[in-house]
């Protein structure tokens, strides 16, 4: 009974700490820091030359909207170079781009994945800063200006933008993914306020060009590895919530699950490749945030969910006490709600209150799947993107 009790409470601790405790401690740490270090004011007229880079693969159906959106960016035209790299694209994407002479098209017929395309494109960049954006996202007009303002601080090596999931209805994919990104946005804001964002999302982030290092061609999460490469060099990754990329949710649960599995496999790959960050003596400023926000999220928290349930069942079977019976009842209610959310989602019935537990379990199941994909080396870096719902986003 002692073993099962220890297993239950340890597992419960890691789950609660990862998803709730870390956020609370981080918020408190930020509030304390602000007492001694006031929030800095960003300059309004810092507009150095910038390369705006988009990697696109077979985006014929969306690239025209992306180009029109990019041309509306509020940044001095003589200081903004627009580059689209389309390596491997075999549809009409390049034909659309060629209609816009102000855009520099980089294309090779061989498809070697986004990472190799970005590596090749970065060799052509001659501006001090580069902004990366996905081909299927809309940006607000002020996005580039808001991102670049942070680089007035010489200690800033990269800046993460805000991701917004837009949906025209309350599908599970939209509600779940949207709620998750609101939670992530709060953590990013506090992470940056304390020291540095723990990994930038590829939808929108900016980089000090001199800090870029070629990413290994087998990298699954290139944006994650690039941003932590900045941290390893002693620079911070800041956060610009007023620079946002708007993206529609996955078209189906299957597409969203496939995307989550890929991200999870990439997460385990990244943890392995970034093993030096686990050394608190080598990276004392980033260690707590990195381990709490990223490592636990992909390792001990999902495992803790499973072990807490198993241990709880064993303890109730041994009549360990009323507290364990109550805990098992609460877990049963939670997973019952998650199962209900899954069944409703499969039937296209939209009762959003079941989607929160559903999406939480959904993400953690994908972590286990991603772990085995990582172990089996079955996740390719060359990614066939998930289908997204069609949506038109406002630009303000």
XYZ file of C-alpha atoms in Angstrom:
396
model
C 0.000 0.000 0.000
C 2.900 2.373 0.713
C 4.220 1.840 -2.808
C 0.863 2.583 -4.426
C 0.294 5.636 -2.225
C 3.712 7.030 -3.090
C 3.121 6.355 -6.779
C -0.290 8.041 -6.692
C 0.791 11.211 -4.912
C 4.011 11.560 -6.902
C 2.131 11.151 -10.171
C -0.604 13.560 -9.090
C 2.013 16.094 -8.065
C 3.710 16.124 -11.465
C 0.391 16.450 -13.300
C -0.868 19.289 -11.097
C 2.498 21.042 -11.006
C 2.958 20.906 -14.779
C -0.478 22.251 -15.701
C -1.363 24.431 -12.701
C 1.458 24.771 -10.189
C 4.070 26.031 -12.623
C 1.715 28.711 -13.943
C 0.975 29.923 -10.401
C 4.641 30.020 -9.362
C 5.614 31.681 -12.623
C 2.975 34.377 -12.165
C 4.160 35.052 -8.613
C 7.799 35.223 -9.752
C 6.890 37.739 -12.468
C 4.973 39.922 -10.020
C 7.932 39.931 -7.631
C 10.362 40.762 -10.443
C 8.259 43.731 -11.542
C 8.586 45.267 -8.094
C 12.326 45.600 -8.630
C 12.525 45.789 -12.437
C 9.790 47.863 -14.134
C 8.486 46.787 -17.527
C 10.632 48.287 -20.280
C 9.205 50.610 -22.927
C 9.695 49.520 -26.539
C 10.771 52.081 -29.156
C 8.231 53.082 -31.783
C 10.655 54.077 -34.548
C 13.030 51.092 -34.620
C 12.694 49.884 -38.234
C 15.898 48.186 -39.436
C 15.987 46.162 -42.680
C 14.048 42.900 -42.364
C 13.564 39.793 -44.474
C 10.043 38.377 -44.284
C 10.308 34.674 -45.126
C 7.562 32.170 -45.855
C 8.130 28.469 -46.515
C 5.322 27.075 -48.662
C 4.691 23.584 -49.970
C 1.839 23.087 -52.450
C -0.136 26.064 -51.135
C -1.833 26.970 -54.432
C -5.229 27.297 -52.747
C -3.969 29.747 -50.097
C -0.823 31.471 -51.350
C -2.670 34.348 -53.050
C -4.355 35.273 -49.750
C -1.016 34.969 -47.949
C 0.649 37.304 -50.436
C -2.133 39.881 -50.241
C -1.963 39.756 -46.452
C 1.845 40.145 -46.514
C 1.672 43.154 -48.829
C -0.521 44.923 -46.273
C 2.109 44.735 -43.528
C 2.750 48.133 -41.973
C 6.522 48.374 -42.354
C 8.667 50.638 -44.588
C 8.581 49.016 -48.021
C 12.213 49.846 -48.734
C 13.261 47.960 -45.597
C 11.141 44.830 -45.998
C 12.224 42.044 -48.344
C 9.554 39.442 -49.092
C 10.894 35.940 -49.745
C 8.911 32.755 -50.369
C 10.717 29.422 -50.605
C 8.710 26.644 -52.244
C 11.108 23.715 -52.574
C 9.347 20.570 -53.758
C 6.070 22.292 -54.649
C 4.471 20.663 -57.698
C 1.147 22.531 -57.955
C 0.506 26.098 -59.125
C 2.046 27.834 -56.095
C 5.016 29.190 -58.035
C 2.817 30.504 -60.879
C 0.865 32.607 -58.396
C 4.005 33.989 -56.753
C 5.574 34.945 -60.082
C 2.723 37.394 -60.654
C 4.212 39.548 -57.871
C 7.606 40.974 -58.909
C 8.172 42.466 -55.437
C 8.454 38.955 -54.009
C 11.674 36.933 -54.334
C 10.865 33.317 -55.161
C 13.286 30.573 -54.158
C 12.475 27.161 -55.606
C 14.115 23.818 -56.183
C 12.143 20.880 -57.573
C 13.541 18.423 -55.015
C 11.526 18.088 -51.832
C 13.815 17.769 -48.821
C 11.502 19.207 -46.177
C 10.911 22.609 -44.619
C 14.115 22.532 -42.578
C 16.355 22.130 -45.609
C 14.385 24.785 -47.484
C 14.835 27.272 -44.632
C 18.538 26.429 -44.347
C 18.993 27.157 -48.037
C 16.925 30.337 -47.946
C 18.798 31.712 -44.935
C 22.027 31.643 -46.942
C 20.549 34.410 -49.113
C 19.474 36.719 -46.244
C 21.461 39.960 -46.011
C 19.320 41.812 -43.444
C 20.077 41.871 -39.686
C 16.682 40.385 -38.849
C 14.361 37.826 -40.398
C 10.694 37.139 -39.696
C 9.364 33.614 -40.320
C 5.692 33.006 -41.042
C 3.706 29.962 -42.115
C 2.020 30.022 -45.490
C -1.469 29.319 -44.142
C -1.673 32.126 -41.570
C -2.956 35.701 -41.626
C -0.950 38.408 -39.833
C -2.185 41.685 -38.417
C -0.707 44.719 -40.243
C 1.446 45.752 -37.255
C 2.961 42.281 -36.799
C 6.459 42.869 -38.181
C 6.797 46.286 -36.552
C 5.780 44.888 -33.144
C 8.158 41.941 -33.425
C 11.175 43.977 -34.517
C 10.750 46.594 -31.777
C 12.014 44.059 -29.229
C 15.386 43.822 -30.979
C 16.280 47.318 -29.808
C 17.440 45.395 -26.748
C 20.768 43.797 -27.713
C 20.129 40.817 -25.405
C 17.079 39.771 -27.436
C 17.902 37.068 -29.959
C 14.412 36.117 -31.114
C 10.806 37.205 -30.670
C 7.774 34.931 -30.656
C 4.474 36.168 -31.999
C 1.009 35.263 -30.791
C -0.931 32.417 -32.377
C -4.709 32.783 -32.615
C -6.972 29.946 -33.682
C -10.000 31.260 -35.537
C -13.129 29.252 -36.169
C -16.557 30.028 -37.530
C -18.249 27.504 -35.251
C -17.753 25.633 -32.004
C -16.246 22.422 -33.346
C -14.115 20.382 -30.976
C -11.010 21.185 -32.970
C -11.613 24.922 -32.722
C -12.723 25.098 -29.104
C -10.066 22.733 -27.814
C -7.177 24.104 -29.831
C -8.225 27.698 -29.208
C -8.455 27.213 -25.435
C -5.088 25.462 -25.396
C -3.410 28.369 -27.185
C -4.954 30.900 -24.789
C -3.376 28.952 -21.936
C -0.063 28.758 -23.817
C -0.173 32.485 -24.559
C -0.470 33.300 -20.864
C 2.526 31.088 -20.084
C 4.549 32.675 -22.896
C 3.783 36.144 -21.608
C 4.914 35.241 -18.103
C 7.911 33.231 -19.327
C 9.135 36.227 -21.329
C 8.510 38.600 -18.424
C 10.618 36.443 -16.116
C 13.413 35.706 -18.604
C 12.645 34.035 -21.945
C 9.913 32.312 -23.934
C 10.275 28.525 -23.905
C 10.175 27.876 -27.627
C 8.672 29.935 -30.442
C 5.886 28.645 -32.704
C 6.628 28.521 -36.428
C 3.456 30.425 -37.341
C 5.217 33.700 -36.532
C 8.598 34.471 -34.994
C 11.523 36.773 -35.653
C 15.246 36.087 -35.375
C 18.487 38.016 -35.184
C 20.067 36.737 -38.406
C 23.565 36.433 -36.970
C 22.320 33.823 -34.473
C 20.946 31.411 -37.064
C 22.655 28.046 -37.335
C 21.772 25.465 -39.948
C 19.253 23.049 -38.515
C 19.822 19.323 -38.849
C 17.840 18.006 -41.850
C 16.092 15.386 -39.689
C 14.726 18.024 -37.304
C 10.983 17.663 -36.767
C 10.386 20.920 -34.845
C 12.692 23.393 -36.573
C 11.161 26.458 -34.879
C 11.680 24.891 -31.447
C 15.333 24.066 -32.128
C 16.058 27.492 -33.637
C 14.596 29.354 -30.678
C 16.438 27.257 -28.093
C 19.623 27.695 -30.090
C 19.190 31.388 -29.281
C 18.889 30.596 -25.558
C 21.995 28.425 -25.619
C 23.983 31.387 -26.925
C 22.950 33.512 -23.977
C 20.211 35.535 -25.696
C 16.538 35.655 -24.765
C 13.414 34.908 -26.758
C 10.867 37.640 -26.103
C 7.125 37.678 -26.724
C 5.038 40.077 -28.793
C 1.344 39.369 -28.105
C 0.390 42.311 -30.319
C 1.974 40.565 -33.323
C -0.304 37.695 -34.133
C -0.766 34.949 -36.685
C -4.340 33.840 -37.254
C -4.918 30.265 -38.312
C -8.026 28.169 -38.729
C -8.236 24.945 -36.699
C -7.631 21.505 -38.130
C -10.330 20.319 -40.512
C -10.968 17.163 -38.494
C -10.014 15.362 -35.313
C -7.897 12.987 -37.393
C -5.899 15.886 -38.845
C -5.474 17.480 -35.433
C -4.381 14.181 -33.903
C -1.834 13.632 -36.666
C -0.443 17.111 -36.007
C -0.266 16.535 -32.246
C 1.536 13.214 -32.704
C 4.115 14.871 -34.932
C 4.667 17.682 -32.424
C 5.046 15.155 -29.614
C 7.562 13.072 -31.557
C 9.440 16.288 -32.289
C 9.287 17.218 -28.629
C 11.044 14.028 -27.565
C 13.605 14.501 -30.319
C 14.237 18.064 -29.163
C 14.616 17.052 -25.507
C 17.229 14.476 -26.530
C 19.129 16.952 -28.712
C 18.899 19.710 -26.082
C 20.134 17.502 -23.243
C 22.692 20.133 -22.084
C 19.784 22.390 -21.051
C 18.957 19.871 -18.322
C 22.169 20.870 -16.529
C 21.108 23.524 -14.013
C 24.721 24.571 -13.384
C 25.363 25.216 -17.073
C 22.085 26.972 -17.822
C 20.833 28.273 -14.446
C 18.730 31.107 -15.914
C 16.663 28.904 -18.182
C 16.661 25.534 -16.410
C 13.550 25.910 -14.240
C 11.396 27.317 -17.024
C 12.587 24.789 -19.595
C 12.116 21.736 -17.373
C 8.757 22.869 -15.990
C 7.180 24.171 -19.196
C 8.587 21.773 -21.771
C 10.247 18.663 -20.375
C 7.554 17.815 -17.827
C 4.809 18.588 -20.374
C 6.119 15.891 -22.718
C 7.344 13.352 -20.165
C 6.290 13.155 -16.522
C 2.872 14.820 -16.837
C 1.392 12.386 -19.420
C 2.986 9.439 -17.615
C 1.664 10.785 -14.329
C -1.903 10.812 -15.655
C -1.715 7.120 -16.468
C 0.105 6.079 -13.298
C -2.181 8.144 -11.042
C -5.205 6.321 -12.433
C -3.616 2.876 -12.089
C -2.405 3.595 -8.553
C -5.789 5.046 -7.571
C -7.613 1.908 -8.724
C -5.164 -0.265 -6.790
C -5.581 1.819 -3.615
C -9.371 1.687 -3.762
C -9.188 -2.080 -4.267
C -7.096 -2.275 -1.083
C -9.585 -0.103 0.861
C -6.869 2.508 1.446
C -9.298 5.199 2.573
C -12.042 7.598 1.595
C -9.721 10.151 0.045
C -8.701 7.651 -2.617
C -12.309 6.722 -3.280
C -13.110 10.405 -3.797
C -10.070 10.838 -6.030
C -11.122 7.888 -8.174
C -14.662 9.241 -8.458
C -13.293 12.598 -9.643
C -11.039 10.882 -12.162
C -13.956 8.783 -13.384
C -16.072 11.928 -13.864
C -13.254 13.666 -15.714
C -12.515 10.783 -18.076
C -16.222 10.178 -18.507
C -16.616 13.783 -19.639
C -13.641 13.341 -21.976
C -15.193 10.199 -23.469
C -18.503 12.008 -23.895
C -16.711 14.830 -25.652
C -15.056 12.347 -27.992
C -18.329 10.603 -28.855
C -20.071 13.932 -29.470
C -17.199 15.160 -31.624
C -17.343 12.018 -33.758
C -21.060 12.622 -34.271
C -20.551 16.322 -35.035
C -22.653 17.309 -32.000
C -21.328 20.547 -30.513
C -21.533 20.643 -26.726
C -18.386 22.613 -26.008
C -18.307 22.015 -22.239
C -17.151 18.448 -22.828
C -14.369 19.561 -25.182
C -12.011 20.799 -22.460
C -11.475 17.388 -20.787
C -11.682 15.743 -24.198
C -8.947 17.898 -25.711
C -6.734 17.536 -22.628
C -6.868 13.736 -22.827
C -6.611 13.918 -26.615
C -3.299 15.820 -26.364
C -1.819 13.474 -23.804
C -2.743 10.341 -25.746
C -0.960 11.903 -28.724
C 2.144 12.322 -26.536
C 2.326 8.557 -25.953
C 1.849 7.907 -29.674
C 4.508 10.492 -30.483
C 6.929 8.903 -28.022
C 6.721 5.542 -29.779
C 7.063 7.244 -33.153
C 10.220 8.904 -31.845
C 11.620 5.619 -30.519
C 10.893 3.883 -33.814
C 12.238 6.832 -35.849
C 9.014 6.742 -37.841
C 8.294 10.484 -37.878
C 9.601 12.117 -41.033
C 10.888 15.686 -40.955
C 9.270 16.243 -44.376
C 5.724 16.897 -43.222
C 2.475 16.629 -45.140
C 0.572 19.459 -43.499
C -2.755 18.844 -41.792
C -5.871 20.054 -43.533
C -7.326 23.233 -42.029
C -10.855 24.618 -42.001
C -11.319 27.477 -44.417
C -11.608 30.826 -42.698
C -11.132 34.481 -43.475
C -9.538 36.433 -40.662
C -9.813 40.136 -39.942
C -6.563 42.040 -40.171
C -6.840 44.215 -37.096
